[in-house]
Tab-separated table of C-alpha atoms and ligand atoms in Angstrom:
chain	number	residue	atom	x	y	z
A	939	MET	CA	99.788	111.082	111.330
A	940	THR	CA	98.894	114.118	109.292
A	941	GLU	CA	100.393	117.394	110.403
A	942	LEU	CA	98.203	120.453	110.578
A	943	ALA	CA	98.823	123.368	108.256
A	944	ASP	CA	100.544	126.529	109.430
A	945	ALA	CA	98.551	129.371	110.953
A	946	PRO	CA	97.200	131.874	108.392
A	947	THR	CA	99.555	134.537	107.146
A	948	THR	CA	96.787	136.832	105.900
A	949	ASP	CA	95.131	139.578	107.930
A	950	ASP	CA	91.820	138.884	106.242
A	951	LEU	CA	90.343	137.132	109.252
A	952	ASP	CA	86.757	137.928	108.163
A	953	GLY	CA	87.235	135.385	105.412
A	954	ARG	CA	88.447	132.663	107.713
A	955	VAL	CA	86.984	130.213	110.199
A	956	SER	CA	88.664	129.181	113.443
A	957	PHE	CA	88.056	125.910	115.218
A	958	GLU	CA	89.936	123.009	116.738
A	959	VAL	CA	90.981	119.828	114.958
A	960	ASN	CA	92.283	116.927	117.007
A	961	GLY	CA	93.065	119.294	119.865
A	962	VAL	CA	94.963	121.830	117.748
A	963	ALA	CA	93.618	125.327	116.959
A	964	VAL	CA	93.331	125.922	113.200
A	965	THR	CA	92.110	128.721	110.945
A	966	VAL	CA	90.968	127.951	107.405
A	967	ARG	CA	89.320	129.703	104.470
A	968	ARG	CA	85.596	130.305	104.918
A	969	SER	CA	85.114	129.801	101.185
A	970	HIS	CA	85.416	126.011	101.443
A	971	PRO	CA	82.140	124.421	100.328
A	972	HIS	CA	82.062	122.284	103.490
A	973	LEU	CA	84.156	120.989	106.380
A	974	LEU	CA	85.416	117.993	104.386
A	975	ALA	CA	87.049	120.287	101.826
A	976	ALA	CA	88.723	122.308	104.587
A	977	LEU	CA	90.070	119.151	106.229
A	978	ARG	CA	91.311	117.506	103.053
A	979	GLU	CA	92.303	120.413	100.821
A	980	GLU	CA	93.679	122.968	103.287
A	981	LEU	CA	94.681	120.960	106.346
A	982	ASP	CA	95.788	117.824	104.443
A	983	ILE	CA	93.863	115.573	106.839
A	984	THR	CA	92.919	112.665	104.602
A	985	SER	CA	91.400	109.924	106.773
A	986	PRO	CA	87.923	111.347	106.010
A	987	LYS	CA	87.464	110.151	102.418
A	988	ASP	CA	85.488	111.883	99.703
A	989	GLY	CA	83.172	109.321	98.168
A	990	CYS	CA	80.266	111.519	97.126
A	991	SER	CA	80.634	115.099	98.383
A	992	PRO	CA	78.559	117.160	98.705
A	993	SER	CA	75.789	114.545	98.581
A	994	GLY	CA	76.174	113.207	102.124
A	995	GLN	CA	75.224	109.718	100.982
A	996	CYS	CA	78.243	107.428	101.434
A	997	GLY	CA	79.401	108.159	104.995
A	998	CYS	CA	83.102	107.990	104.045
A	999	CYS	CA	83.743	111.478	105.449
A	1000	THR	CA	82.324	110.850	108.937
A	1001	VAL	CA	84.072	112.830	111.693
A	1002	PHE	CA	83.120	114.094	115.137
A	1003	VAL	CA	82.004	117.698	115.538
A	1004	ASP	CA	81.586	118.577	119.202
A	1005	GLY	CA	81.419	114.870	119.994
A	1006	LYS	CA	78.726	114.025	117.437
A	1007	ALA	CA	79.381	111.819	114.402
A	1008	ILE	CA	78.460	113.735	111.243
A	1009	VAL	CA	79.310	113.595	107.554
A	1010	ALA	CA	81.774	116.434	106.999
A	1011	CYS	CA	80.641	117.097	103.424
A	1012	GLN	CA	77.270	118.233	104.753
A	1013	CYS	CA	78.719	120.572	107.364
A	1014	ASP	CA	78.826	124.259	106.336
A	1015	MET	CA	81.882	126.236	107.361
A	1016	ASP	CA	79.703	128.681	109.318
A	1017	LYS	CA	78.656	125.839	111.609
A	1018	VAL	CA	82.262	124.841	112.266
A	1019	GLU	CA	83.286	128.169	113.826
A	1020	GLY	CA	84.467	127.582	117.403
A	1021	SER	CA	83.759	123.854	117.319
A	1022	SER	CA	85.949	120.886	118.173
A	1023	VAL	CA	86.501	118.444	115.305
A	1024	VAL	CA	88.003	114.986	115.732
A	1025	THR	CA	89.119	112.798	112.840
A	1026	LEU	CA	90.610	109.314	112.985
A	1027	GLU	CA	94.067	110.917	113.095
A	1028	GLY	CA	93.136	112.389	116.479
A	1029	VAL	CA	91.818	109.215	118.099
A	1030	ASP	CA	93.924	107.710	120.878
A	1031	GLU	CA	96.643	105.505	119.390
A	1032	ALA	CA	95.716	102.395	121.406
A	1033	GLU	CA	92.081	102.759	120.357
A	1034	ARG	CA	93.100	103.171	116.719
A	1035	GLN	CA	95.105	99.968	116.949
A	1036	THR	CA	92.164	98.134	118.521
A	1037	PHE	CA	89.899	99.085	115.619
A	1038	ALA	CA	92.589	98.290	113.054
A	1039	ASP	CA	93.247	94.843	114.569
A	1040	ALA	CA	89.547	94.024	114.761
A	1041	PHE	CA	88.819	94.992	111.149
A	1042	ALA	CA	91.914	93.124	109.964
A	1043	ALA	CA	91.215	89.963	111.980
A	1044	CYS	CA	87.516	89.870	111.089
A	1045	GLY	CA	88.060	90.521	107.385
A	1046	GLY	CA	86.039	93.690	107.808
A	1047	LEU	CA	87.475	95.485	104.803
A	1048	GLN	CA	88.524	95.027	101.221
A	1049	CYS	CA	89.433	98.262	99.443
A	1050	GLY	CA	89.044	100.049	102.781
A	1051	PHE	CA	87.756	103.319	101.349
A	1052	CYS	CA	84.587	103.320	103.440
A	1053	ILE	CA	86.137	102.000	106.655
A	1054	PRO	CA	87.576	105.158	108.302
A	1055	GLY	CA	84.088	106.668	108.253
A	1056	ILE	CA	82.598	103.444	109.609
A	1057	VAL	CA	85.218	103.337	112.370
A	1058	MET	CA	84.229	106.842	113.469
A	1059	ARG	CA	80.545	105.848	113.418
A	1060	ALA	CA	81.319	102.696	115.418
A	1061	LYS	CA	83.411	104.670	117.888
A	1062	SER	CA	80.529	107.070	118.497
A	1063	GLN	CA	78.253	104.159	119.392
A	1064	ILE	CA	80.841	102.308	121.479
A	1065	ASP	CA	81.615	105.554	123.331
A	1066	LYS	CA	77.923	105.769	124.229
A	1067	LYS	CA	77.073	102.141	124.944
A	1068	GLY	CA	80.337	100.299	125.528
A	1069	SER	CA	79.970	96.508	125.762
A	1070	ALA	CA	76.180	96.907	125.819
A	1071	LEU	CA	76.284	97.796	122.109
A	1072	THR	CA	74.617	94.928	120.241
A	1073	ARG	CA	74.839	94.038	116.565
A	1074	ALA	CA	71.137	94.810	116.224
A	1075	ALA	CA	71.634	98.246	117.755
A	1076	MET	CA	74.699	99.008	115.617
A	1077	ALA	CA	73.288	97.794	112.298
A	1078	PRO	CA	70.893	100.731	111.658
A	1079	HIS	CA	73.760	103.185	112.119
A	1080	LEU	CA	75.563	101.513	109.216
A	1081	GLY	CA	72.660	102.636	107.056
A	1082	ALA	CA	74.527	105.927	106.766
A	1083	HIS	CA	77.492	104.134	105.148
A	1084	LEU	CA	77.818	102.613	101.698
A	1085	CYS	CA	80.319	99.768	101.443
A	1086	ARG	CA	80.799	98.624	97.872
A	1087	CYS	CA	82.996	95.591	98.403
A	1088	THR	CA	82.928	94.108	101.912
A	1089	GLY	CA	79.272	94.191	102.833
A	1090	TYR	CA	78.242	94.645	106.433
A	1091	VAL	CA	78.390	91.266	108.205
A	1092	LYS	CA	82.162	91.263	108.723
A	1093	VAL	CA	82.093	94.965	109.511
A	1094	LEU	CA	79.616	94.186	112.293
A	1095	ASP	CA	81.867	91.315	113.423
A	1096	ALA	CA	84.721	93.793	113.821
A	1097	ILE	CA	82.630	96.387	115.644
A	1098	GLU	CA	81.242	93.710	117.954
A	1099	ALA	CA	84.784	92.538	118.733
A	1100	VAL	CA	85.813	96.073	119.714
A	1101	ALA	CA	82.668	96.636	121.783
A	1102	GLN	CA	83.136	93.339	123.615
A	1103	GLY	CA	86.828	93.945	124.246
A	1104	THR	CA	87.828	90.864	122.264
A	1105	VAL	CA	91.571	90.889	121.679
A	1106	CYS	CA	92.248	90.422	117.968
A	1107	ALA	CA	95.660	89.412	116.648
A	1108	PRO	CA	95.535	89.535	112.854
A	1109	ALA	CA	98.265	87.749	110.940
A	1110	LEU	CA	99.001	87.646	107.251
A	1111	ALA	CA	98.455	84.319	105.498
A	1112	ASN	CA	101.713	82.394	105.190
A	1113	THR	CA	100.547	79.254	103.420
A	1114	VAL	CA	99.043	78.740	100.000
A	1115	GLY	CA	95.297	78.461	100.495
A	1116	GLY	CA	95.544	79.486	104.147
A	1117	GLY	CA	93.501	82.252	105.707
A	1118	GLY	CA	94.886	85.509	107.008
A	1119	ALA	CA	94.435	89.232	107.342
A	1120	LYS	CA	94.363	91.440	104.307
A	1121	TYR	CA	97.674	93.024	103.351
A	1122	GLU	CA	97.860	96.594	104.694
A	1123	ALA	CA	94.579	96.107	106.542
A	1124	ALA	CA	95.535	98.368	109.456
A	1125	PRO	CA	96.501	101.494	107.470
A	1126	LEU	CA	93.477	100.929	105.236
A	1127	ALA	CA	91.110	100.719	108.205
A	1128	LEU	CA	92.544	103.891	109.707
A	1129	GLY	CA	92.579	105.885	106.476
A	1130	ASP	CA	96.369	106.159	106.562
A	1131	ARG	CA	96.875	104.229	103.325
A	1132	GLY	CA	96.614	106.850	100.592
A	1133	TYR	CA	94.357	106.599	97.552
A	1134	VAL	CA	94.881	108.658	94.400
A	1135	ASP	CA	92.757	111.470	95.850
A	1136	ASP	CA	95.029	111.547	98.905
A	1137	ILE	CA	98.213	112.223	96.950
A	1138	ARG	CA	99.817	115.496	97.979
A	1139	VAL	CA	103.076	116.564	96.298
A	1140	PRO	CA	104.625	120.051	96.155
A	1141	GLY	CA	103.510	121.990	93.099
A	1142	MET	CA	100.824	119.448	92.240
A	1143	LEU	CA	98.269	120.577	89.651
A	1144	HIS	CA	94.575	119.679	89.698
A	1145	ALA	CA	92.324	118.731	86.795
A	1146	ALA	CA	88.590	119.199	86.342
A	1147	LEU	CA	86.502	117.709	83.543
A	1148	ARG	CA	84.058	119.662	81.378
A	1149	LEU	CA	81.263	117.140	80.863
A	1150	THR	CA	78.657	117.483	78.166
A	1151	ASP	CA	75.420	119.287	79.015
A	1152	HIS	CA	73.457	116.897	76.802
A	1153	ALA	CA	73.533	113.100	76.690
A	1154	ARG	CA	73.169	113.135	72.904
A	1155	ALA	CA	74.290	116.162	70.949
A	1156	ASP	CA	76.543	117.102	68.067
A	1157	ILE	CA	79.457	119.239	69.236
A	1158	GLU	CA	79.618	122.259	66.947
A	1159	ALA	CA	82.197	124.382	68.798
A	1160	ILE	CA	84.250	124.415	72.011
A	1161	ASP	CA	85.610	127.784	73.195
A	1162	THR	CA	88.256	127.418	75.908
A	1163	SER	CA	89.518	131.031	75.898
A	1164	ALA	CA	87.671	132.207	79.035
A	1165	ALA	CA	88.736	129.114	80.967
A	1166	LEU	CA	92.347	129.587	79.889
A	1167	ALA	CA	92.282	133.175	81.193
A	1168	ALA	CA	90.794	132.209	84.574
A	1169	PRO	CA	92.881	132.507	87.782
A	1170	GLY	CA	95.350	129.698	88.358
A	1171	VAL	CA	94.668	127.874	85.088
A	1172	GLU	CA	97.753	126.298	83.504
A	1173	ALA	CA	96.208	124.538	80.509
A	1174	VAL	CA	92.957	123.455	78.890
A	1175	PHE	CA	92.895	120.299	76.789
A	1176	THR	CA	90.349	119.075	74.256
A	1177	ALA	CA	90.219	115.987	72.036
A	1178	ASP	CA	92.504	117.773	69.561
A	1179	ASP	CA	95.289	117.497	72.140
A	1180	LEU	CA	94.951	113.730	72.614
A	1181	PRO	CA	97.890	111.911	71.080
A	1182	GLY	CA	97.281	108.581	69.365
A	1183	GLU	CA	93.932	106.810	69.286
A	1184	LEU	CA	90.844	108.771	70.319
A	1185	ARG	CA	88.996	105.604	71.308
A	1186	VAL	CA	89.681	103.124	74.085
A	1187	GLY	CA	87.823	100.022	75.236
A	1188	ILE	CA	88.190	96.520	76.639
A	1189	ILE	CA	85.993	94.547	74.226
A	1190	HIS	CA	86.170	96.976	71.290
A	1191	LYS	CA	87.990	100.281	71.094
A	1192	ASP	CA	84.693	102.102	70.832
A	1193	TRP	CA	84.745	104.639	73.676
A	1194	PRO	CA	86.024	108.131	72.800
A	1195	GLY	CA	88.285	109.458	75.541
A	1196	MET	CA	86.962	112.928	74.714
A	1197	ILE	CA	84.390	114.147	72.198
A	1198	PRO	CA	85.896	116.470	69.565
A	1199	VAL	CA	84.212	119.230	67.596
A	1200	GLY	CA	82.330	117.350	64.884
A	1201	GLY	CA	81.685	114.409	67.207
A	1202	ARG	CA	78.496	113.385	68.994
A	1203	THR	CA	77.996	112.684	72.680
A	1204	SER	CA	76.579	109.339	73.763
A	1205	TYR	CA	75.960	109.805	77.475
A	1206	ALA	CA	76.026	112.434	80.207
A	1207	GLY	CA	79.570	111.453	81.220
A	1208	ASP	CA	81.224	112.302	77.910
A	1209	VAL	CA	84.204	114.642	78.393
A	1210	LEU	CA	84.606	117.710	76.184
A	1211	ALA	CA	87.547	119.451	77.855
A	1212	ILE	CA	89.971	119.115	80.772
A	1213	VAL	CA	91.046	122.174	82.758
A	1214	VAL	CA	94.326	121.991	84.694
A	1215	ALA	CA	94.945	124.560	87.437
A	1216	ASP	CA	96.997	125.221	90.550
A	1217	THR	CA	94.152	124.341	92.945
A	1218	ARG	CA	91.087	122.138	92.829
A	1219	ASP	CA	88.855	125.178	93.368
A	1220	HIS	CA	90.441	127.056	90.461
A	1221	ALA	CA	90.107	124.050	88.163
A	1222	ARG	CA	86.457	123.541	89.066
A	1223	ALA	CA	85.627	127.234	88.727
A	1224	ALA	CA	87.320	127.492	85.331
A	1225	VAL	CA	85.744	124.367	83.898
A	1226	ASP	CA	82.371	126.127	83.965
A	1227	LEU	CA	83.834	128.792	81.660
A	1228	VAL	CA	84.375	126.364	78.771
A	1229	GLU	CA	81.711	127.380	76.234
A	1230	VAL	CA	80.195	124.640	74.082
A	1231	THR	CA	77.817	124.966	71.133
A	1232	TYR	CA	75.553	121.959	70.602
A	1233	GLU	CA	72.944	120.613	68.254
A	1234	VAL	CA	70.861	118.605	70.692
A	1235	HIS	CA	69.260	115.234	69.861
A	1236	THR	CA	67.054	112.811	71.763
A	1237	PRO	CA	69.251	110.336	73.679
A	1238	ASN	CA	68.937	106.548	73.507
A	1239	THR	CA	67.772	105.622	76.996
A	1240	ASP	CA	66.166	102.214	76.419
A	1241	ALA	CA	68.602	99.324	75.941
A	1242	ARG	CA	65.913	97.097	74.405
A	1243	ALA	CA	64.819	99.773	71.954
A	1244	ALA	CA	68.473	100.323	71.034
A	1245	LEU	CA	68.670	96.685	69.847
A	1246	ARG	CA	66.048	97.215	67.136
A	1247	ASP	CA	67.368	97.363	63.585
A	1248	THR	CA	65.897	100.832	63.131
A	1249	ALA	CA	67.444	102.265	66.307
A	1250	PRO	CA	69.957	105.085	65.851
A	1251	LEU	CA	73.523	104.267	66.844
A	1252	SER	CA	74.049	104.800	70.565
A	1253	VAL	CA	77.775	105.510	70.400
A	1254	TRP	CA	79.035	107.908	67.769
A	1255	GLY	CA	81.486	106.334	65.343
A	1256	THR	CA	80.452	102.703	65.939
A	1257	ASP	CA	78.499	100.528	63.515
A	1258	SER	CA	76.241	98.613	65.912
A	1259	ASN	CA	74.537	98.933	69.283
A	1260	VAL	CA	75.488	95.332	70.120
A	1261	LEU	CA	78.715	95.257	72.118
A	1262	SER	CA	79.081	91.465	72.167
A	1263	THR	CA	76.965	88.328	71.966
A	1264	SER	CA	77.263	85.444	74.431
A	1265	ALA	CA	75.582	82.031	74.192
A	1266	TYR	CA	74.843	79.868	77.243
A	1267	THR	CA	73.766	76.216	77.195
A	1268	ARG	CA	72.021	74.443	80.040
A	1269	GLY	CA	72.786	70.758	80.589
A	1270	ALA	CA	70.315	67.867	80.515
A	1271	ASP	CA	70.185	67.730	84.323
A	1272	PHE	CA	68.656	71.143	84.433
A	1273	ASP	CA	66.067	70.356	81.757
A	1274	ASP	CA	65.093	67.121	83.510
A	1275	ALA	CA	64.770	68.862	86.860
A	1276	PHE	CA	62.795	71.674	85.288
A	1277	ALA	CA	60.419	69.237	83.559
A	1278	ALA	CA	59.891	67.299	86.780
A	1279	SER	CA	59.146	70.397	88.858
A	1280	ALA	CA	55.618	70.824	90.162
A	1281	PHE	CA	55.835	74.577	89.690
A	1282	THR	CA	58.005	76.707	87.431
A	1283	VAL	CA	58.273	80.481	87.317
A	1284	HIS	CA	59.403	82.511	84.320
A	1285	GLU	CA	60.471	86.040	85.082
A	1286	THR	CA	62.822	88.711	83.823
A	1287	PHE	CA	65.013	90.329	86.451
A	1288	GLN	CA	66.751	93.650	85.999
A	1289	THR	CA	69.213	95.541	88.121
A	1290	GLN	CA	71.159	98.739	87.770
A	1291	ARG	CA	74.696	98.825	86.458
A	1292	ILE	CA	77.251	98.444	89.246
A	1293	GLU	CA	80.506	100.369	89.009
A	1294	HIS	CA	83.008	98.653	91.287
A	1295	ALA	CA	84.822	101.783	92.324
A	1296	PHE	CA	84.297	105.110	93.963
B	225	FES	S1	81.745	112.188	100.962
B	225	FES	FE1	80.532	112.845	102.594
B	225	FES	S2	78.946	111.398	102.733
B	225	FES	FE2	80.060	110.819	100.968
B	226	FES	S1	85.731	98.112	101.894
B	226	FES	FE1	83.887	99.275	101.889
B	226	FES	S2	83.899	100.221	99.966
B	226	FES	FE2	85.584	98.864	99.850
């Protein structure tokens, strides 16, 4: 279980907010952008995960405030004053184990990042409705939660098991090809298994990325002097500081790790500088002080247009917009079945790119 931070040592109580977390009185900085930041960054309570803050879209940061399930990244610090906050760390140990066993036995998690928030949402409904909670009644509440890898059927199985009081006894697989619970399912379900963003070590530094302001632009100058002089900043890195190859990639080494002066950006996620500071807030504040001079161009935004011979290169420093070419062959069975079909439909389907990670 996470321990709460010490009481404040400053007399500047106007700049602080007092409330209760898991039954313990706490006082934190009012300057936090939202409750989630106060919980994670000042109190080191990490079961509420940060999947999208401050967007309030993924549900990973769901906690109880005065008994109501809310996403903590949408909760202003002013609203927290005097309230009672409960995170998964503060839930009764037997109840935590019940949820952990159910999610493990039902296969209700894979990476587990979304599950602590879902457990809090499920608890809020089970607290209200008990065994009368149906799958149909629970399902709409999962609309507030994005699960990238498990889906929702097994999550509902687990919640139904808890609501119905079904005793679950998950066991790891012990035979090749046999079924079993996921390794570390319980700490994952409860948010106790740390992810990279949950790492806390003494003296740890924090990095923030200076992304390009333009999806396609020539970088004429990068001035890091103001960022370097900002409070708490230890270092600012640009492409000039990268040792070895500038480009990385799985199929071709065509992706610049950072865009140097003289280079050209290819998308809105290109990195121009990295600021390293003593706190996350200092790093994020200083990254805005990195001054960049651009010559802006029209970005390539149409993949089909980018395939034309006359299209400008999408990625600076490459010689083609074609990453790779694959050929697929259908067997005779398919052609025969297709020819014998009474109706055939020809259509082009498109979907967005899926990034399998938070
Ligand atoms: S981090 Fe709060 S909803 Fe995604
Ligand atoms: S288990 Fe839901 S995001 Fe991975």
